Coordinates of C-alpha atoms in Angstrom, one line a residue:
X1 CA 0.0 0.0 0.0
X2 CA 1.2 3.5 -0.7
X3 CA 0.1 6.4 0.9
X4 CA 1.4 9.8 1.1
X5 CA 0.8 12.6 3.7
X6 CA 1.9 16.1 4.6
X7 CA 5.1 15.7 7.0
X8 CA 3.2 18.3 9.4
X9 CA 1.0 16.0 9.9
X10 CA 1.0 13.4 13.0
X11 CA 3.1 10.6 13.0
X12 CA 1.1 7.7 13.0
X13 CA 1.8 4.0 12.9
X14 CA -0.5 3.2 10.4
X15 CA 1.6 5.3 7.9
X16 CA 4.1 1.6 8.0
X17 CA 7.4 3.3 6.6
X18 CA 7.9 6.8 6.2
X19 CA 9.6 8.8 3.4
X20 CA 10.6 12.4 2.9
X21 CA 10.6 12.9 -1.1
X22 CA 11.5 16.5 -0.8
X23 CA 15.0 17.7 -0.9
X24 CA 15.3 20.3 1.7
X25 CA 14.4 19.6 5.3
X26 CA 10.5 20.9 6.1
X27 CA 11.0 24.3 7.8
X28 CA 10.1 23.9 11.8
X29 CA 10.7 20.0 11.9
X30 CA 12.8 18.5 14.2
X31 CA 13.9 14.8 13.3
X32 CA 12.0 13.2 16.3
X33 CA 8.7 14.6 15.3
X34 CA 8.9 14.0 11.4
X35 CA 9.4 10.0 12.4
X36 CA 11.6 9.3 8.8
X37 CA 12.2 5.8 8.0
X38 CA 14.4 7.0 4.7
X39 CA 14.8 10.6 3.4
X40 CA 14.9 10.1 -0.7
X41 CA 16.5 13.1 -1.9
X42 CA 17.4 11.8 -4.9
X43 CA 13.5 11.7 -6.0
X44 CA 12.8 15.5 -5.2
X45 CA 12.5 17.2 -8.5
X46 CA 15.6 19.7 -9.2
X47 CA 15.5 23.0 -7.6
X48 CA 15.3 24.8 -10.7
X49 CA 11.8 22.0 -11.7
X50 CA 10.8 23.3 -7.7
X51 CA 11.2 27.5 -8.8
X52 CA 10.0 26.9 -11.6
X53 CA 6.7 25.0 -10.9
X54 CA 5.7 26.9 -7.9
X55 CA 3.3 25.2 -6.9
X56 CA 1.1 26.9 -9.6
X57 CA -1.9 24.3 -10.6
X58 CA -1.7 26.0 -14.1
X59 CA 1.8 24.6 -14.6
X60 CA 0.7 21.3 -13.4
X61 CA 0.7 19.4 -16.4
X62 CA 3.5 20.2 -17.4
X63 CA 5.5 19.5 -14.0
X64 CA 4.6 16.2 -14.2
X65 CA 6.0 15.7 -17.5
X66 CA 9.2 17.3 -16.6
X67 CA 9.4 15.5 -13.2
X68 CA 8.9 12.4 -14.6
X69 CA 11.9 13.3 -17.3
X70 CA 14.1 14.5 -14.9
X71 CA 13.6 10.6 -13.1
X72 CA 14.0 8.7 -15.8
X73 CA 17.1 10.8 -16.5
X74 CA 18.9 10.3 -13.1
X75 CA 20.9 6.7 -11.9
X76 CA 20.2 7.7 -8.7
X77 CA 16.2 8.3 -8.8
X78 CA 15.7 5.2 -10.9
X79 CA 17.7 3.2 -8.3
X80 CA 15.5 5.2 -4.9
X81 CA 12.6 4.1 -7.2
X82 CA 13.1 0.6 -7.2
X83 CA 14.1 0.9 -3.6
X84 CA 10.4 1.9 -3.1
X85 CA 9.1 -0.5 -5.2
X86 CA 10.5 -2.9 -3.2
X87 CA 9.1 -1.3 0.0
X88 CA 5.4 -1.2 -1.6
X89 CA 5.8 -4.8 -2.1
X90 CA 6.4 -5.9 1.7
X91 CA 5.0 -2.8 3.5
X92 CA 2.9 0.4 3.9
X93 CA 4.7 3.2 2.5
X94 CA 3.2 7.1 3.1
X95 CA 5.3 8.9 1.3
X96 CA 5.9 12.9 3.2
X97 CA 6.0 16.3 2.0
X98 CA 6.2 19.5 3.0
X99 CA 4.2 21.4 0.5
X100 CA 1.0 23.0 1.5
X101 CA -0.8 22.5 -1.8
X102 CA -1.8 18.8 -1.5
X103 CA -3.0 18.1 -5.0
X104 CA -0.4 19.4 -6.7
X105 CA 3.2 17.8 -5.4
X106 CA 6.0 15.4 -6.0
X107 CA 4.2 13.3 -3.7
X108 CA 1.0 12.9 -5.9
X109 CA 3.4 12.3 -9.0
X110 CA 5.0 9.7 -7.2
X111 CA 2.3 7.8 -6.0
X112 CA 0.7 7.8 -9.7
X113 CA 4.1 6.7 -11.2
X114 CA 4.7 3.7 -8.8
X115 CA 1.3 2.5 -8.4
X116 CA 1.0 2.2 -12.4
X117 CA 4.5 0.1 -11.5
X118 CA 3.1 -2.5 -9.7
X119 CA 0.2 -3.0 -12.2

């Protein structure tokens, strides 16, 4: 099962293992509260994807396609993907972010990417 979930949020043991896909630390989060099984900064989108996007829902689409690129581009995402895979397989997985638009995300392109995966 794969979840995802604002870090802010509660940790909750129903979330199974927890992992930050973002690639700078959530502002006013200590390490004990954000409860991180793995911290996958090698899946965050690159900082100029992040200024770019900006969280605007009219650049949406097209984040997604340039995330997704900028994955399939990179040794070290395609190898923290499979490492998630993996996870999905034999555990809960709630993948965490910080962002405070929660349709619009790494997380949410994450979850679609890996779910069509295991189909």
């Amino acid at each position: 099962m794969l979840r995802i979930k604002r870090v802010y949020e509660p940790a909750d043991p129903a979330d199974g293992v927890r992992v930050l896909v973002d690639r700078l630390w959530p502002r006013g989060v200590s390490k004990q509260r954000a409860a991180l099984d793995l911290w996958l900064k090698d899946l965050a989108p690159s900082d100029e994807l992040r200024k770019w996007f900006g969280h605007d829902p009219e650049r949406w689409k097209q984040f997604q396609a340039r995330y997704r690129r900028e994955l399939k581009s990179s040794r070290p995402a395609a190898e923290a993907l499979r490492l998630l895979q993996e996870k999905t397989r034999r555990h809960t997985v709630t993948l965490l972010y910080a962002a405070r638009d929660q349709a619009h995300n790494e997380a949410q392109v994450l979850q679609a990417l890996l779910t069509r995966r295991k189909s």
